[in-house]
Coordinates of C-alpha atoms in Angstrom, one line a residue:
M23 CA 8.5 -9.1 -26.5
P24 CA 7.9 -5.3 -26.7
T25 CA 10.8 -2.3 -25.5
N26 CA 11.3 1.3 -26.0
L27 CA 7.2 2.0 -26.3
I28 CA 7.1 3.5 -23.7
T29 CA 9.5 6.7 -22.5
K30 CA 10.3 9.4 -20.3
D31 CA 9.8 11.1 -23.9
N32 CA 6.8 9.9 -25.2
T33 CA 4.6 8.8 -22.1
I34 CA 2.4 10.8 -19.3
F35 CA 1.0 9.3 -16.6
A36 CA -1.8 10.4 -14.5
L37 CA -3.1 8.3 -11.5
M38 CA -6.4 7.8 -10.2
S39 CA -7.0 7.3 -5.8
F40 CA -8.4 8.6 -3.3
E41 CA -5.6 8.4 -0.4
G42 CA -2.4 9.7 -1.0
P43 CA 0.6 11.7 0.7
D44 CA -1.4 13.7 2.9
K45 CA -1.4 13.5 6.3
Y46 CA -5.1 13.4 5.8
S47 CA -5.6 10.5 3.0
M48 CA -2.9 8.6 4.7
V49 CA -5.1 5.1 5.9
G50 CA -3.2 2.2 5.4
G51 CA -1.6 0.3 2.1
L52 CA -2.9 2.1 -0.3
G53 CA -2.2 5.7 0.4
I54 CA 1.5 4.4 0.3
R55 CA 1.5 2.8 -2.9
M56 CA 0.4 6.0 -4.9
T57 CA 3.0 8.4 -3.3
E58 CA 5.4 5.8 -3.6
M59 CA 4.9 4.8 -6.7
S60 CA 4.5 8.5 -8.2
R61 CA 7.6 9.7 -6.9
V62 CA 9.5 6.4 -8.5
L63 CA 7.8 7.7 -12.0
A64 CA 8.7 11.4 -11.3
E65 CA 12.1 10.6 -10.2
H66 CA 12.8 7.7 -13.2
G67 CA 11.6 10.5 -15.6
Y68 CA 8.6 10.1 -16.2
K69 CA 5.6 13.5 -16.1
S70 CA 3.5 11.9 -14.0
H71 CA -0.1 13.2 -12.4
L72 CA -1.7 12.0 -8.7
F73 CA -5.6 13.0 -8.0
F74 CA -6.1 12.3 -4.8
V75 CA -8.3 13.2 -2.0
G76 CA -6.5 15.1 0.0
D77 CA -6.4 17.7 2.7
P78 CA -8.3 20.6 2.0
Y79 CA -6.3 23.4 4.1
A80 CA -3.2 22.9 1.3
E81 CA -2.5 24.1 -1.7
C82 CA -5.0 22.0 -4.8
N83 CA -2.1 21.5 -7.0
T84 CA 1.6 20.9 -6.0
E85 CA 4.5 20.1 -7.7
M86 CA 7.5 18.2 -7.0
L87 CA 10.3 16.5 -7.6
D88 CA 10.9 19.2 -10.4
G89 CA 8.2 20.5 -11.7
H90 CA 8.6 16.0 -13.2
L91 CA 4.9 15.2 -10.4
R92 CA 1.7 17.2 -9.8
L93 CA -0.4 16.3 -7.1
H94 CA -4.1 17.1 -7.7
R95 CA -6.1 17.4 -4.7
W96 CA -9.4 16.5 -5.1
C97 CA -12.9 17.6 -3.2
Q98 CA -11.3 20.2 -1.4
W99 CA -14.2 21.9 -0.5
I100 CA -15.6 18.6 0.6
S101 CA -12.7 17.4 2.2
S102 CA -12.9 20.9 4.7
E103 CA -16.3 19.6 6.1
C104 CA -15.2 16.3 7.4
P105 CA -12.8 16.2 8.9
G106 CA -12.5 12.1 10.0
G107 CA -9.6 11.8 6.9
V108 CA -10.0 10.6 3.3
Y109 CA -13.8 8.4 4.4
D110 CA -15.2 10.6 5.5
G111 CA -18.2 12.0 3.5
E112 CA -17.5 9.5 0.8
E113 CA -21.0 9.7 -0.5
K114 CA -20.1 13.4 -1.8
K115 CA -16.4 12.7 -2.7
I116 CA -17.5 9.5 -5.2
A117 CA -20.3 11.5 -6.9
E118 CA -17.3 14.5 -7.2
W119 CA -15.6 12.8 -8.4
N120 CA -16.8 11.1 -10.2
R121 CA -17.9 14.5 -12.4
S122 CA -15.3 15.3 -12.3
V123 CA -11.8 14.3 -12.4
P124 CA -12.2 11.9 -16.4
D125 CA -12.9 15.3 -17.6
Y126 CA -10.7 17.6 -16.2
I127 CA -8.2 14.3 -17.1
V128 CA -8.7 14.3 -20.7
N129 CA -9.4 18.0 -21.5
N130 CA -6.1 19.0 -19.8
I131 CA -4.2 16.2 -19.9
V132 CA -5.4 13.7 -22.5
A133 CA -5.7 16.4 -25.2
P134 CA -2.6 18.6 -24.5
A135 CA -0.2 15.0 -24.5
A136 CA -1.9 13.7 -27.6
Q137 CA -1.1 17.3 -29.7
K138 CA 2.4 16.1 -28.8
G139 CA 2.3 12.5 -30.1
F140 CA 2.9 11.4 -26.4
L141 CA 0.7 9.0 -24.8
T142 CA -1.2 9.1 -21.4
V143 CA -0.8 5.7 -19.3
I144 CA -4.0 5.9 -16.3
L145 CA -4.0 3.8 -13.7
G146 CA -6.7 4.1 -11.5
E147 CA -7.3 2.7 -8.5
D148 CA -9.8 0.4 -6.1
W149 CA -13.4 0.9 -6.5
H150 CA -13.5 4.1 -5.7
T151 CA -12.3 4.4 -9.1
A152 CA -14.2 2.3 -10.8
E153 CA -16.8 4.4 -12.5
S154 CA -14.4 6.8 -13.0
I155 CA -12.9 5.0 -15.3
V156 CA -16.1 3.6 -17.2
L157 CA -16.4 7.4 -17.9
L158 CA -13.2 8.4 -18.8
D159 CA -12.3 5.2 -21.6
K160 CA -16.2 7.1 -23.2
L161 CA -15.4 10.1 -23.4
L162 CA -12.0 9.2 -24.2
R163 CA -13.6 7.2 -28.0
E164 CA -16.4 10.9 -27.7
K165 CA -13.9 13.3 -28.3
H166 CA -11.7 10.3 -30.6
L167 CA -9.1 10.2 -27.9
R168 CA -9.1 6.4 -26.9
D169 CA -6.1 5.8 -29.0
H170 CA -3.4 7.5 -27.3
C171 CA -4.6 6.4 -24.3
V172 CA -3.4 2.6 -23.0
I173 CA -5.5 1.7 -19.1
F174 CA -5.0 0.1 -16.2
W175 CA -7.6 -0.2 -12.8
N176 CA -5.9 -1.7 -10.2
V177 CA -7.7 -3.5 -7.7
N178 CA -5.6 -4.3 -3.7
N179 CA -8.3 -6.3 -2.2
E180 CA -11.4 -7.4 -2.1
Y181 CA -13.4 -4.9 -0.7
G182 CA -16.6 -3.3 -2.6
L183 CA -16.0 -5.5 -5.9
N184 CA -19.8 -5.9 -4.8
G185 CA -21.0 -3.0 -5.7
I186 CA -19.1 -2.6 -8.9
D187 CA -20.4 -3.3 -12.7
I188 CA -16.6 -5.8 -12.7
K189 CA -17.7 -7.5 -16.0
E190 CA -17.4 -3.6 -17.4
V191 CA -14.9 -2.3 -16.1
E192 CA -13.0 -5.3 -17.1
A193 CA -14.6 -4.6 -20.9
R194 CA -13.3 -0.7 -21.1
C195 CA -9.4 -1.2 -19.7
T196 CA -6.6 -4.1 -18.5
I197 CA -7.4 -4.8 -15.2
T198 CA -4.0 -6.0 -12.5
T199 CA -3.5 -6.3 -8.3
V200 CA -1.0 -6.7 -6.7
S201 CA -0.4 -11.2 -6.2
K202 CA -1.0 -14.2 -7.3
F203 CA -3.2 -14.7 -4.2
M204 CA -6.0 -11.6 -6.0
V205 CA -5.2 -13.0 -9.3
R206 CA -7.1 -16.0 -8.3
R207 CA -9.6 -15.1 -5.9
L208 CA -10.8 -12.3 -8.6
K209 CA -11.2 -15.1 -11.1
E210 CA -12.7 -17.3 -8.7
L211 CA -15.4 -14.7 -7.1
H212 CA -16.1 -12.4 -10.5
G213 CA -14.9 -14.3 -13.4
V214 CA -12.9 -11.6 -14.7
D215 CA -8.8 -12.1 -16.0
S216 CA -6.5 -9.9 -14.5
I217 CA -2.1 -9.8 -14.2
A218 CA 0.0 -8.9 -11.8
I219 CA 1.9 -6.5 -10.6
P220 CA 3.0 -6.8 -7.2
N221 CA 4.0 -3.1 -5.1
G222 CA 7.5 -2.2 -3.8
I223 CA 9.5 -0.5 -1.8
P224 CA 11.6 2.6 -1.5
R225 CA 15.4 2.1 -2.1
R226 CA 15.7 5.0 0.5
I227 CA 14.2 3.0 3.3
I228 CA 17.2 -1.2 2.9
G229 CA 19.5 -0.4 5.6
S230 CA 19.9 -1.8 8.5
P231 CA 18.9 0.4 11.4
D232 CA 21.6 2.7 13.1
P233 CA 23.3 0.3 15.7
G234 CA 23.9 3.0 18.7
K235 CA 20.3 3.9 18.5
S236 CA 18.6 0.3 17.7
H237 CA 21.2 -0.6 21.3
L238 CA 18.9 2.2 23.1
I239 CA 15.6 0.5 21.8
K240 CA 17.0 -2.7 23.1
R241 CA 17.9 -1.5 26.2
C242 CA 14.7 -0.4 28.0
F243 CA 13.1 -3.3 28.1
D244 CA 14.5 -7.3 29.4
G245 CA 13.2 -9.8 27.2
I246 CA 11.8 -10.1 23.7
I247 CA 10.5 -7.3 22.0
L248 CA 7.5 -7.7 19.6
Q249 CA 6.1 -5.4 17.0
K250 CA 2.8 -4.8 15.8
V251 CA 1.4 -1.5 13.6
A252 CA -1.9 -2.3 11.9
R253 CA -5.1 -0.7 11.6
Y254 CA -7.3 -1.9 14.0
D255 CA -9.1 -4.5 12.1
L256 CA -9.8 -7.5 12.7
D257 CA -8.3 -9.2 9.8
K258 CA -5.1 -7.6 11.1
G259 CA -4.5 -10.9 13.7
W260 CA -5.4 -8.6 16.7
L261 CA -6.1 -10.9 19.1
A262 CA -4.4 -13.6 18.4
A263 CA -1.3 -11.5 18.5
V264 CA -1.6 -10.1 21.9
E265 CA -2.7 -14.0 22.8
A266 CA 0.6 -15.5 21.2
T267 CA 1.7 -12.7 23.6
A268 CA 0.5 -13.9 26.7
I269 CA 1.5 -18.3 26.2
L270 CA 5.1 -16.4 25.7
K271 CA 4.6 -14.9 28.6
K272 CA 4.7 -18.7 29.7
R273 CA 6.9 -20.4 28.3
G274 CA 9.1 -17.6 29.7
L275 CA 10.2 -15.1 26.9
R276 CA 9.0 -11.7 28.9
P277 CA 7.3 -10.6 26.1
H278 CA 7.0 -6.8 25.7
L279 CA 4.7 -6.5 22.8
L280 CA 5.1 -2.9 21.1
M281 CA 2.3 -2.6 19.9
R282 CA -0.1 0.4 17.5
G283 CA -3.6 0.1 16.1
G284 CA -6.0 3.1 15.3
T285 CA -8.9 5.0 15.9
Q286 CA -11.4 1.6 15.2
H287 CA -14.1 0.4 16.6
H288 CA -12.2 -3.0 16.6
R289 CA -9.9 -2.1 19.7
T290 CA -11.9 -2.0 22.8
E291 CA -11.6 -5.7 21.5
V292 CA -8.9 -5.7 21.8
I293 CA -7.9 -4.3 24.6
C294 CA -10.5 -6.1 26.4
K295 CA -8.7 -9.6 25.5
I296 CA -5.1 -8.1 26.9
L297 CA -7.1 -7.2 30.5
D298 CA -8.7 -10.6 29.7
L299 CA -5.3 -12.2 29.5
D300 CA -4.4 -10.3 33.0
L301 CA -1.1 -8.8 30.5
R302 CA 0.5 -4.9 32.3
Y303 CA -0.9 -3.8 29.7
V304 CA -0.4 1.5 28.8
T305 CA -0.8 3.8 27.0
I306 CA 1.2 6.0 25.8
R307 CA 0.5 9.3 24.9
L308 CA 3.3 11.6 23.5
R309 CA 2.8 15.2 21.8
F310 CA 5.5 15.6 20.1
P311 CA 7.3 12.1 19.7
T312 CA 10.8 12.4 18.9
F313 CA 13.8 9.3 19.1
E314 CA 14.3 10.9 22.4
N315 CA 11.2 11.6 23.5
I316 CA 9.4 7.7 23.3
I317 CA 12.7 6.1 24.4
E318 CA 12.1 7.9 27.7
A319 CA 8.3 6.6 27.4
F320 CA 9.5 3.1 26.7
Q321 CA 12.5 3.1 30.5
S322 CA 9.7 4.3 31.7
Y323 CA 7.5 2.2 31.1
S324 CA 9.4 -1.0 30.5
H325 CA 7.7 -3.4 33.4
F326 CA 4.7 -3.6 31.0
D327 CA 3.8 -6.0 28.9
I328 CA 2.5 -4.3 26.3
I329 CA 3.0 -0.6 24.8
E330 CA 0.2 0.9 22.8
M331 CA 1.4 3.9 21.2
D332 CA -1.4 6.0 20.9
F333 CA 0.9 9.5 18.5
F334 CA 1.9 9.4 15.3
I335 CA 5.0 7.1 14.9
P336 CA 7.6 9.4 12.9
E337 CA 8.5 6.7 9.1
D338 CA 12.1 7.3 10.1
F339 CA 11.3 5.3 13.6
L340 CA 8.7 2.8 13.0
M341 CA 12.0 1.8 10.9
L342 CA 14.0 1.6 13.4
L343 CA 11.5 -1.1 14.8
Y344 CA 11.6 -3.0 12.6
G345 CA 15.3 -3.2 12.5
S346 CA 15.2 -3.8 16.3
A347 CA 12.8 -5.6 17.2
D348 CA 13.4 -9.1 17.9
V349 CA 10.2 -9.9 15.9
V350 CA 7.4 -7.5 14.5
L351 CA 3.7 -8.8 13.7
A352 CA 2.0 -8.5 10.4
N353 CA 0.0 -11.9 10.6
S354 CA -3.0 -10.8 9.1
I355 CA -6.0 -12.9 8.2
Y356 CA -6.8 -11.4 4.9
E357 CA -3.5 -9.5 3.3
P358 CA -3.8 -9.3 -0.4
F359 CA -0.3 -8.3 -0.7
G360 CA 1.8 -7.0 2.6
I361 CA 4.5 -4.1 2.5
V362 CA 4.6 -4.2 5.8
G363 CA 6.5 -8.4 5.4
L364 CA 9.3 -5.7 2.5
E365 CA 9.8 -3.4 4.9
V366 CA 10.7 -5.6 8.3
M367 CA 13.6 -7.6 5.1
A368 CA 14.2 -4.3 4.5
K369 CA 16.1 -3.6 8.0
G370 CA 17.3 -6.4 8.7
G371 CA 14.0 -8.0 10.7
I372 CA 12.2 -10.6 10.8
G373 CA 8.2 -10.9 10.0
V374 CA 5.4 -13.0 10.4
V375 CA 3.4 -13.3 7.3
G376 CA 0.0 -14.2 7.2
N377 CA -0.9 -17.1 3.8
T378 CA -2.7 -15.0 1.3
G379 CA -1.1 -12.6 -0.9
E380 CA 3.2 -12.3 0.5
D381 CA 4.1 -14.8 -2.3
Y382 CA 7.8 -13.3 -1.4
A383 CA 7.6 -15.1 1.5
L384 CA 9.0 -18.0 1.9
H385 CA 8.5 -19.8 6.3
N386 CA 11.9 -20.3 8.0
K387 CA 14.0 -18.6 4.9
N388 CA 13.8 -15.0 5.1
A389 CA 10.3 -15.1 7.2
I390 CA 7.5 -16.8 9.8
K391 CA 4.6 -17.8 8.0
V392 CA 1.7 -18.6 9.3
K393 CA -1.1 -20.7 7.7
S394 CA -4.3 -19.2 10.0
D395 CA -4.9 -17.4 12.6
S396 CA -4.4 -19.6 15.5
A397 CA -2.9 -18.1 18.8
I398 CA -1.2 -21.0 19.1
E399 CA 1.0 -22.1 16.1
L400 CA 1.8 -18.0 16.6
A401 CA 3.7 -18.2 19.4
E402 CA 5.0 -22.2 18.7
T403 CA 6.9 -20.4 15.4
I404 CA 8.2 -17.9 17.6
Y405 CA 8.9 -19.5 20.2
E406 CA 10.1 -21.6 17.2
V407 CA 13.0 -19.5 15.4
M408 CA 14.3 -17.3 18.9
S409 CA 15.8 -21.2 20.9
D410 CA 18.0 -21.0 17.4
G411 CA 20.1 -18.1 17.0
D412 CA 21.9 -19.6 13.4
L413 CA 17.7 -19.8 11.9
K414 CA 16.8 -16.1 13.0
Q415 CA 20.2 -14.6 11.0
K416 CA 19.2 -16.6 8.7
I417 CA 15.7 -14.8 8.0
R418 CA 17.7 -11.7 8.1
K419 CA 20.1 -12.2 5.9
S420 CA 17.6 -13.8 3.4
G421 CA 14.7 -11.0 4.0
F422 CA 17.5 -8.8 3.6
K423 CA 18.7 -9.7 -0.5
T424 CA 14.7 -10.3 -1.0
A425 CA 14.3 -7.1 0.4
N426 CA 16.9 -5.6 -2.6
V427 CA 14.6 -8.0 -4.8
F428 CA 11.4 -6.3 -4.5
T429 CA 11.7 -2.6 -5.5
W430 CA 9.4 0.2 -6.6
D431 CA 12.4 0.2 -9.6
R432 CA 11.4 -2.8 -10.2
A433 CA 7.6 -3.0 -9.7
L434 CA 7.9 0.6 -12.6
S435 CA 9.5 -2.2 -14.4
L436 CA 7.0 -5.0 -14.4
L437 CA 4.5 -1.6 -15.3
I438 CA 6.7 -0.5 -18.3
Y439 CA 6.2 -3.5 -19.5
R440 CA 2.9 -4.4 -18.8
V441 CA 1.8 -1.2 -21.1
E442 CA 4.1 -2.4 -23.6
K443 CA 2.7 -5.2 -23.5
V444 CA -0.4 -3.8 -24.3
L445 CA 0.1 -1.0 -26.6
S446 CA 1.8 -4.6 -29.1
E447 CA -0.5 -7.1 -28.3
C448 CA -4.5 -3.7 -28.6
N449 CA -1.1 -2.4 -32.2
L450 CA -1.4 0.1 -30.6
P451 CA 3.0 1.9 -31.3
R452 CA 2.3 4.9 -30.1
A453 CA -0.5 6.6 -32.3
G454 CA -0.8 4.3 -35.4
V455 CA -3.8 2.9 -34.6
K456 CA -5.2 1.4 -37.3
K457 CA -8.7 2.4 -38.2
H458 CA -12.1 2.8 -40.7
S459 CA -13.3 4.3 -43.2
D460 CA -15.4 6.2 -40.5
G461 CA -13.0 7.0 -38.5
E462 CA -13.4 4.5 -35.5
M463 CA -11.1 2.3 -34.3
L464 CA -9.8 -1.4 -35.3
L465 CA -8.7 -2.8 -32.2
E466 CA -7.2 -6.4 -31.2
K467 CA -8.3 -6.6 -28.4
K468 CA -10.5 -5.4 -26.7
H469 CA -8.5 -4.7 -22.9
Y470 CA -6.2 -1.5 -23.0

């Protein structure tokens, strides 16, 4: 097993993703993934660069964590004309990204690092970066720098893959993904091999919620608290969630669903379903969502079955909700990994997850796991757990133990191991690669 090839003193990381840590760039799991992955690399002492489509009015480049992490906000001149967020003006941004990011990385990161004998590990995310990965590989070969790099391309989900030449990407780098489920899907649908490097959660969120604040939330409602935060997307299981709320109400559990979606069109369908089910529904809008303001709103509308929180929920309050709710609904029909389930476990909560990419979840062991998008199945599994005090405690305790395993520290260890394995298989210990007399690289494996 390869060991100690990769250290903070000989390796630089360059991460590429449309989403990132800015509010402009943070849409979902990908933004969280890149924010936390870049942070954990820097916290472990690795010099890291994160390229993303950032806030057009923030600094172009920002250094963080004692200079170990450098944020590169790309396409800002386009973003200034596209206020709708990272995917507004998507085609223009992709064209600019492909034109300029590979050239910048090669000339400003890889080349200087190679002169010092450093390795550069490049990781591109999802279909937006696929062409730039191909262009990077070509440019690195032209400049005889390819033996100073290991390139990964990570696939978080299947969206957008039909529009790219995934076989060409496979020929130029190592393809990774976030779960065994996605490894199978890539093989079945696209005929490509990949390796799973799971996501994680930051250690800072692990721990029981503040008991005093948790108690205040629970006091607002006279029944069970259900909670769901996700994009208004058909795959996120919204219709099943609201219908299950109605079923549980008929069963006498007095459920209160606290939900937060987005601006997607599916919201209209979700609200219509709520009204068709004759559930009492209200939308709360807060300009300044402090803990006190949110609690006051909960108290004012505690008699409603469904409360939509139409405001940005601060991370600390969201984590508090995860630990305070009786059940958190992360019941996606399609979820390649599912970070929310782990976040709920980290706060000692009970999460409901689907049956796709949540490899870490075991039904009635550390989570509730549903096999379909059936509202009846969802309601019945929740009712079963809520009726068994011992089972509830068992799930909370086991989930907390699981969360302590699936951290970003562990994910980083797996990533480093995979880089070292690629170096070993390619006979690339640092820059000591075998070469032909004409200077071209002689590789023992094409993926590196």
